[in-house]
Short mmCIF file of C-alpha atoms in Angstrom, two decimals:
data_model
loop_
_atom_site.label_atom_id
_atom_site.label_comp_id
_atom_site.label_asym_id
_atom_site.label_seq_id
_atom_site.Cartn_x
_atom_site.Cartn_y
_atom_site.Cartn_z
CA MET X 21 -24.63 47.51 -77.17
CA LYS X 22 -27.87 46.54 -78.88
CA TYR X 23 -26.06 46.09 -82.20
CA CYS X 24 -23.23 44.01 -80.71
CA LEU X 25 -25.67 41.28 -79.75
CA PRO X 26 -26.83 40.42 -83.29
CA SER X 27 -23.26 40.56 -84.45
CA LEU X 28 -22.23 38.05 -81.79
CA ARG X 29 -25.23 35.84 -82.58
CA TYR X 30 -24.18 35.81 -86.23
CA PHE X 31 -20.68 34.80 -85.15
CA TYR X 32 -22.08 31.88 -83.13
CA ARG X 33 -24.44 30.74 -85.91
CA GLN X 34 -21.87 31.01 -88.74
CA PRO X 35 -18.55 30.00 -87.13
CA VAL X 36 -17.00 28.62 -90.34
CA ARG X 37 -17.70 31.74 -92.37
CA CYS X 38 -16.47 33.96 -89.56
CA ALA X 39 -13.31 31.90 -89.11
CA LEU X 40 -12.57 32.09 -92.84
CA ALA X 41 -13.13 35.84 -92.82
CA ILE X 42 -10.81 36.27 -89.84
CA LEU X 43 -8.17 34.08 -91.51
CA LEU X 44 -8.34 36.20 -94.67
CA LEU X 45 -7.85 39.32 -92.55
CA ILE X 46 -4.84 38.09 -90.59
CA TYR X 47 -3.17 35.88 -93.25
CA PRO X 48 -1.30 38.78 -94.91
CA ALA X 49 0.08 39.80 -91.53
CA ILE X 50 1.25 36.23 -90.89
CA LEU X 51 3.01 36.10 -94.25
CA LEU X 52 4.74 39.41 -93.62
CA ALA X 53 5.77 38.45 -90.09
CA VAL X 54 7.40 35.04 -90.56
CA ASP X 55 11.07 34.98 -91.54
CA THR X 56 11.31 38.45 -93.01
CA ARG X 57 13.80 41.24 -92.38
CA TYR X 58 11.07 43.16 -90.54
CA ASN X 59 10.56 40.52 -87.88
CA MET X 60 12.68 39.34 -84.95
CA THR X 61 15.48 36.90 -85.74
CA ARG X 62 15.21 33.32 -84.53
CA GLY X 63 18.69 33.44 -83.04
CA VAL X 64 21.15 30.64 -82.32
CA THR X 65 20.34 29.77 -78.72
CA GLU X 66 17.54 27.83 -77.09
CA ILE X 67 16.39 30.94 -75.24
CA SER X 68 16.30 32.99 -78.44
CA GLU X 69 14.11 30.30 -80.02
CA GLN X 70 11.75 30.45 -77.04
CA VAL X 71 11.63 34.24 -77.23
CA TYR X 72 10.90 34.11 -80.96
CA ASP X 73 8.15 31.49 -80.55
CA LEU X 74 6.61 33.47 -77.68
CA HIS X 75 6.72 36.62 -79.78
CA MET X 76 4.98 34.93 -82.71
CA ILE X 77 2.28 33.32 -80.52
CA ILE X 78 1.40 36.67 -78.96
CA PHE X 79 1.55 38.31 -82.39
CA TYR X 80 -0.98 35.80 -83.78
CA ILE X 81 -3.24 36.31 -80.76
CA CYS X 82 -3.11 40.07 -81.29
CA CYS X 83 -3.90 39.62 -84.99
CA ALA X 84 -6.88 37.39 -84.18
CA ILE X 85 -8.19 39.83 -81.56
CA ALA X 86 -7.83 42.73 -84.00
CA ALA X 87 -9.60 40.79 -86.74
CA ILE X 88 -12.52 39.81 -84.48
CA VAL X 89 -12.95 43.24 -82.88
CA PHE X 90 -12.60 45.27 -86.06
CA GLY X 91 -14.56 42.68 -88.06
CA LEU X 92 -17.53 42.90 -85.68
CA MET X 93 -17.24 46.67 -85.55
CA PHE X 94 -17.20 47.15 -89.30
CA TRP X 95 -19.95 44.53 -89.80
CA SER X 96 -22.13 46.35 -87.25
CA ILE X 97 -21.46 49.72 -88.86
CA LEU X 98 -22.28 48.34 -92.32
CA HIS X 99 -25.46 46.48 -91.39
CA HIS X 100 -26.86 49.05 -88.97
CA ARG X 101 -26.23 52.22 -90.92
CA LYS X 102 -28.73 55.06 -91.07
CA SER X 103 -29.39 54.59 -94.80
CA LYS X 104 -31.01 51.23 -93.99
CA GLY X 105 -33.48 52.97 -91.71
CA ILE X 106 -31.92 51.80 -88.46
CA GLU X 107 -33.03 53.87 -85.49
CA PRO X 108 -30.59 54.37 -82.56
CA ALA X 109 -31.62 52.33 -79.55
CA GLN X 110 -31.75 53.46 -75.93
CA PHE X 111 -30.29 50.95 -73.47
CA HIS X 112 -28.58 50.68 -70.11
CA GLY X 113 -26.07 47.93 -70.83
CA SER X 114 -25.87 44.17 -70.90
CA LEU X 115 -24.48 42.28 -67.93
CA LYS X 116 -23.77 39.20 -70.03
CA ILE X 117 -21.73 41.13 -72.61
CA GLU X 118 -19.81 42.97 -69.89
CA ILE X 119 -18.94 39.69 -68.17
CA ILE X 120 -17.87 38.16 -71.49
CA TRP X 121 -15.62 41.02 -72.60
CA THR X 122 -14.03 41.08 -69.15
CA ALA X 123 -13.53 37.33 -68.81
CA ILE X 124 -12.12 36.70 -72.29
CA PRO X 125 -9.16 39.15 -71.95
CA VAL X 126 -8.40 37.73 -68.51
CA VAL X 127 -8.24 34.21 -69.94
CA ILE X 128 -6.07 35.40 -72.85
CA LEU X 129 -3.65 37.21 -70.52
CA ILE X 130 -3.33 34.15 -68.27
CA ALA X 131 -2.73 31.95 -71.32
CA MET X 132 0.04 34.31 -72.48
CA ALA X 133 1.54 34.72 -68.99
CA ILE X 134 2.25 31.00 -68.50
CA PRO X 135 4.77 30.53 -71.39
CA ALA X 136 6.12 34.06 -70.90
CA SER X 137 6.89 33.35 -67.23
CA LYS X 138 8.64 30.09 -68.10
CA THR X 139 10.85 31.88 -70.65
CA LEU X 140 11.67 34.76 -68.28
CA ILE X 141 12.61 32.35 -65.49
CA ALA X 142 14.85 30.38 -67.87
CA MET X 143 16.53 33.60 -69.05
CA GLU X 144 17.52 34.47 -65.48
CA ASP X 145 18.89 31.02 -64.56
CA ALA X 146 22.66 31.45 -65.01
CA SER X 147 23.57 28.61 -62.63
CA LYS X 148 25.85 25.67 -63.49
CA ALA X 149 27.78 27.59 -66.15
CA ASP X 150 30.69 25.99 -68.01
CA LEU X 151 32.44 29.33 -68.66
CA THR X 152 32.13 32.79 -67.08
CA VAL X 153 33.05 36.03 -68.83
CA LEU X 154 33.19 39.39 -67.08
CA VAL X 155 31.98 42.06 -69.52
CA THR X 156 32.86 45.65 -68.61
CA GLY X 157 31.69 48.62 -70.63
CA SER X 158 33.54 51.91 -70.71
CA GLN X 159 33.54 54.97 -72.94
CA TRP X 160 33.72 53.64 -75.61
CA LYS X 161 34.94 50.07 -75.63
CA TRP X 162 34.29 46.64 -74.09
CA HIS X 163 36.63 44.77 -71.77
CA TYR X 164 36.37 40.98 -71.59
CA LYS X 165 37.85 38.83 -68.83
CA TYR X 166 37.62 35.02 -68.77
CA LEU X 167 37.34 33.91 -65.14
CA GLU X 168 38.39 30.31 -65.92
CA HIS X 169 41.45 31.40 -67.93
CA PRO X 170 44.09 34.13 -67.34
CA ILE X 171 42.89 35.99 -70.44
CA GLU X 172 41.51 39.51 -70.66
CA PHE X 173 41.53 42.15 -73.36
CA TYR X 174 39.81 45.27 -74.69
CA SER X 175 37.67 45.17 -77.81
CA LEU X 176 37.74 48.42 -79.79
CA LEU X 177 35.98 49.70 -82.90
CA ALA X 178 37.93 48.68 -86.00
CA THR X 179 36.55 51.41 -88.28
CA SER X 180 39.16 54.09 -88.86
CA ARG X 181 38.61 57.71 -87.84
CA GLU X 182 39.19 58.68 -91.48
CA ALA X 183 36.19 56.57 -92.55
CA ILE X 184 34.05 58.08 -89.80
CA ALA X 185 35.04 61.56 -90.98
CA ASN X 186 34.21 60.64 -94.62
CA GLN X 187 37.90 60.88 -95.54
CA ALA X 188 38.22 57.17 -96.39
CA GLU X 189 36.02 54.56 -98.03
CA LYS X 190 33.45 52.87 -95.81
CA THR X 191 33.33 49.06 -95.81
CA ASP X 192 30.35 46.73 -95.43
CA LEU X 193 31.21 46.40 -91.73
CA TYR X 194 31.33 50.15 -91.13
CA LEU X 195 30.91 50.75 -87.36
CA ARG X 196 30.15 47.03 -86.88
CA ASP X 197 33.60 45.44 -86.58
CA VAL X 198 36.17 45.37 -83.77
CA ASP X 199 39.90 44.77 -83.54
CA LYS X 200 39.49 41.79 -81.20
CA PRO X 201 36.19 39.89 -80.83
CA LEU X 202 34.99 37.91 -77.84
CA VAL X 203 35.67 34.21 -78.55
CA LEU X 204 33.27 31.60 -77.15
CA PRO X 205 32.67 27.84 -77.59
CA THR X 206 29.51 26.20 -78.87
CA GLY X 207 27.45 23.85 -76.74
CA LYS X 208 28.64 25.35 -73.44
CA LYS X 209 26.62 27.38 -70.97
CA ILE X 210 28.29 30.81 -70.93
CA ARG X 211 27.62 33.05 -67.94
CA PHE X 212 28.07 36.77 -68.49
CA LEU X 213 28.73 39.15 -65.60
CA VAL X 214 28.03 42.64 -66.91
CA THR X 215 29.20 45.90 -65.33
CA ALA X 216 30.66 49.29 -66.30
CA ASP X 217 33.54 51.58 -65.40
CA ASP X 218 31.93 54.97 -65.92
CA VAL X 219 28.34 55.37 -67.19
CA ILE X 220 25.49 53.00 -68.01
CA HIS X 221 26.06 50.84 -71.09
CA SER X 222 24.10 47.84 -72.37
CA TRP X 223 25.63 44.65 -73.85
CA TRP X 224 23.31 43.43 -76.61
CA VAL X 225 23.64 40.50 -79.02
CA PRO X 226 20.27 39.88 -80.74
CA ALA X 227 21.18 36.39 -82.00
CA PHE X 228 21.65 35.26 -78.37
CA ALA X 229 18.51 37.03 -77.05
CA VAL X 230 20.89 38.70 -74.59
CA LYS X 231 20.57 42.36 -73.64
CA LYS X 232 21.81 43.34 -70.21
CA ASP X 233 22.53 46.78 -68.78
CA ALA X 234 26.07 47.49 -67.58
CA ASN X 235 25.76 49.70 -64.50
CA PRO X 236 28.75 51.22 -62.64
CA GLY X 237 29.08 49.67 -59.19
CA PHE X 238 26.70 46.79 -59.96
CA ILE X 239 27.09 43.38 -61.60
CA ASN X 240 24.20 42.07 -63.67
CA GLU X 241 24.01 38.47 -64.79
CA THR X 242 22.83 36.69 -67.92
CA TRP X 243 23.77 33.62 -69.95
CA ALA X 244 23.68 31.89 -73.33
CA ARG X 245 24.30 28.46 -74.81
CA ILE X 246 25.19 28.95 -78.47
CA ASP X 247 24.37 26.15 -80.89
CA LYS X 248 25.99 27.32 -84.13
CA PRO X 249 29.55 28.56 -84.73
CA GLY X 250 29.95 31.86 -86.55
CA ILE X 251 30.37 35.60 -86.14
CA TYR X 252 27.56 37.36 -84.27
CA ARG X 253 27.26 41.11 -83.96
CA GLY X 254 25.56 43.48 -81.57
CA GLN X 255 26.16 46.87 -80.03
CA CYS X 256 25.80 49.01 -76.95
CA ALA X 257 22.05 49.55 -76.58
CA GLU X 258 22.17 52.34 -73.99
CA LEU X 259 22.95 55.95 -74.89
CA CYS X 260 26.34 56.28 -73.16
CA GLY X 261 27.88 59.45 -74.62
CA LYS X 262 28.98 61.05 -77.84
CA ASP X 263 30.63 57.89 -79.24
CA HIS X 264 27.78 55.55 -78.29
CA ALA X 265 27.42 54.56 -81.96
CA PHE X 266 31.08 53.50 -82.07
CA MET X 267 30.79 50.70 -79.50
CA PRO X 268 29.93 47.48 -81.38
CA VAL X 269 29.92 43.96 -79.98
CA VAL X 270 31.41 41.11 -82.02
CA VAL X 271 31.37 37.50 -80.79
CA ASP X 272 33.36 34.79 -82.57
CA VAL X 273 31.76 31.43 -81.71
CA ARG X 274 33.87 28.34 -82.40
CA THR X 275 33.67 24.62 -81.74
CA PRO X 276 35.03 23.51 -78.34
CA GLU X 277 38.18 22.14 -79.97
CA GLU X 278 38.82 25.38 -81.84
CA PHE X 279 38.13 27.37 -78.68
CA ASP X 280 40.69 25.33 -76.73
CA ARG X 281 43.26 25.97 -79.47
CA TRP X 282 42.48 29.69 -79.32
CA VAL X 283 43.00 29.72 -75.55
CA ALA X 284 46.40 28.03 -75.94
CA GLN X 285 47.42 30.45 -78.70
CA GLU X 286 46.29 33.45 -76.66
CA LEU X 287 48.28 32.34 -73.61
CA GLU X 288 51.34 31.74 -75.79
CA TRP X 289 50.95 35.16 -77.41
CA GLN X 290 50.67 36.84 -74.01
CA ALA X 291 53.85 35.11 -72.82
CA GLN X 292 55.68 36.22 -75.96
CA GLU X 293 54.41 39.77 -75.58
CA LYS X 294 55.61 39.96 -71.98
CA ALA X 295 59.02 38.59 -72.96
CA ALA X 296 59.28 41.10 -75.81
CA GLU X 297 58.34 43.97 -73.49
CA ALA X 298 60.94 42.90 -70.95
CA ALA X 299 63.65 42.65 -73.61
CA ARG X 300 62.71 45.83 -75.46
CA GLY X 301 65.41 48.48 -75.49
CA GLU X 302 65.14 52.15 -76.26
CA MET X 303 63.17 53.08 -79.38
CA THR X 304 63.95 55.83 -81.84
CA LEU X 305 61.76 58.90 -82.24
CA GLU X 306 60.49 57.59 -85.58
CA GLU X 307 59.50 54.23 -84.06
CA LEU X 308 57.78 55.92 -81.13
CA MET X 309 55.89 58.37 -83.34
CA THR X 310 54.70 55.65 -85.75
CA GLN X 311 53.40 53.38 -82.99
CA GLY X 312 52.19 56.33 -80.95
CA GLN X 313 50.03 57.72 -83.74
CA LYS X 314 48.36 54.33 -84.23
CA THR X 315 47.72 53.98 -80.49
CA TYR X 316 46.48 57.56 -80.18
CA GLU X 317 43.97 57.22 -83.01
CA ALA X 318 42.65 53.94 -81.58
CA HIS X 319 42.34 55.03 -77.95
CA CYS X 320 42.57 58.80 -77.57
CA ALA X 321 41.24 60.50 -80.70
CA ALA X 322 37.60 59.87 -79.77
CA CYS X 323 37.88 62.50 -77.02
CA HIS X 324 40.95 64.61 -77.79
CA GLN X 325 40.27 64.50 -81.56
CA VAL X 326 42.74 63.55 -84.28
CA SER X 327 43.90 67.17 -84.35
CA GLY X 328 44.69 67.12 -80.60
CA GLU X 329 42.41 70.13 -80.10
CA GLY X 330 39.88 68.33 -77.90
CA LEU X 331 36.32 69.61 -77.50
CA PRO X 332 36.23 73.20 -76.17
CA GLY X 333 34.61 73.33 -72.76
CA VAL X 334 34.33 69.54 -72.54
CA ILE X 335 37.60 67.77 -73.37
CA PRO X 336 40.89 69.68 -72.90
CA ALA X 337 43.22 70.11 -75.86
CA LEU X 338 46.63 68.40 -75.96
CA LYS X 339 47.92 70.68 -78.68
CA GLY X 340 50.04 73.30 -76.92
CA SER X 341 48.89 72.15 -73.47
CA VAL X 342 51.05 72.24 -70.34
CA ILE X 343 50.60 68.51 -69.67
CA ALA X 344 51.91 67.60 -73.14
CA THR X 345 54.80 70.08 -73.27
CA LYS X 346 56.17 70.47 -69.73
CA ASP X 347 56.04 67.85 -66.97
CA ILE X 348 56.99 64.41 -68.37
CA PRO X 349 56.35 62.40 -65.14
CA GLY X 350 52.99 64.13 -64.73
CA HIS X 351 52.10 63.31 -68.32
CA ILE X 352 52.99 59.64 -67.83
CA HIS X 353 51.09 59.54 -64.54
CA ILE X 354 47.80 60.83 -65.93
CA VAL X 355 47.91 58.49 -68.97
CA VAL X 356 48.72 55.48 -66.78
CA ASN X 357 46.34 56.22 -63.90
CA GLY X 358 43.70 58.52 -65.41
CA LYS X 359 42.13 61.45 -63.60
CA ALA X 360 39.35 60.96 -61.07
CA GLY X 361 36.13 62.84 -61.72
CA THR X 362 36.79 63.25 -65.43
CA ALA X 363 36.40 61.20 -68.60
CA MET X 364 40.16 60.53 -68.62
CA GLN X 365 40.52 56.77 -68.19
CA ALA X 366 43.46 54.87 -66.73
CA TYR X 367 45.35 53.20 -69.58
CA GLY X 368 47.97 51.45 -67.43
CA LYS X 369 46.22 48.09 -67.84
CA GLN X 370 44.74 48.72 -71.27
CA LEU X 371 48.03 49.34 -73.09
CA THR X 372 51.48 47.77 -72.96
CA ASN X 373 54.42 49.80 -71.65
CA SER X 374 55.72 50.28 -75.19
CA GLU X 375 52.32 51.54 -76.37
CA LEU X 376 52.16 53.92 -73.42
CA ALA X 377 55.66 55.22 -74.09
CA ALA X 378 54.86 55.66 -77.78
CA VAL X 379 51.55 57.48 -77.34
CA ILE X 380 53.01 59.86 -74.75
CA THR X 381 55.95 60.59 -77.04
CA TYR X 382 53.52 61.18 -79.91
CA GLU X 383 51.44 63.62 -77.86
CA ARG X 384 54.58 65.56 -76.91
CA ASN X 385 55.77 65.87 -80.50
CA ALA X 386 52.62 66.06 -82.67
CA TRP X 387 50.50 69.05 -83.74
CA GLY X 388 53.41 71.44 -83.40
CA ASN X 389 54.24 70.57 -79.78
CA ASN X 390 57.69 69.47 -81.02
CA THR X 391 59.33 69.11 -77.59
CA GLY X 392 61.86 66.64 -79.01
CA GLU X 393 61.46 64.62 -75.81
CA LEU X 394 61.27 60.83 -75.94
CA VAL X 395 59.50 58.64 -73.38
CA GLN X 396 60.87 55.11 -73.20
CA VAL X 397 59.49 51.85 -71.77
CA ALA X 398 61.76 52.22 -68.74
CA ASP X 399 60.25 55.63 -67.93
CA VAL X 400 56.73 54.16 -67.94
CA ALA X 401 57.83 51.15 -65.88
CA ALA X 402 59.41 53.48 -63.31
CA ILE X 403 56.15 55.41 -62.86
CA LYS X 404 54.16 52.18 -62.56
CA GLY X 405 56.65 50.68 -60.11
CA GLY X 406 56.61 53.77 -57.89
CA GLU X 407 52.87 53.70 -57.29
#
């Protein structure tokens, strides 16, 4: 305590020298922090800018505190070392110093709390949204539903299972791309309602400063107003199972005019798809197996494995199983409606009737099952219609 007092007196008497010394200490940290790959990104929303600015302000305050505290400490150690003949002093404390080092942190914390509170309040204000999207996480994919438009779809990992297994070349977007991104307009307040079907997930897009947990049975709320069009990537940020790393988020942000055109095209495509499904006749075994393999690898291989052997003790095998070789209606039923209490999801709404018919046919004829049995669109429709 005795040696802190002369150090503080020196600081008061030589403020310019001390300020220059502190600046020299923290300047390298400032250079390393601003706009480098090691720092936070500025983002493309107003909130992300506020978060970045708040982060940098607090970072500079921490650097200044560290420079002052360690500077005084090292100066005291250097100038009051034993080799200079300094004798340790006996003392009982200093009320002034104790008041100062208590009051200063309180003032600093209050100064940081004011802008932080404003940013946190703004982050939670999802009112007066122009567009609302329901985001549902499930093992291991995202489901998006636009509440203002009759549009909903699943977004799945685009990386092939062969690439994951090191049997095919990996691209620059390995584990970061999806088959169908979420499309949003610029300049509009987008409200996200986030939930989950099975376990806890977390929808995270760093460029939006949005990270919200998806909890089964609950709906969390967040929002973003995106200023710049482009492709923005994120991922599930909550450990949600063995394929947690295979659950990326991709958002395609377009101008309002381009977004409106996308909505019209999506509605037209959906109408055409429904008409094609209604007019589809019986498919050959070759057609069913080709489409079925593609559907299986995209939706089923994560659990049941490409080989159909599942995970012993965790995920049942389809290869040689009763469900895939005996009861056709039972097989259709479990694929369409899932199985309660297990990881088997209901695919009745995720896949078209032709995809369901194809994947069931594939499971009954792949890996040596070879039942020779075909499941057609009408068979799937009959099961759906009877429930």
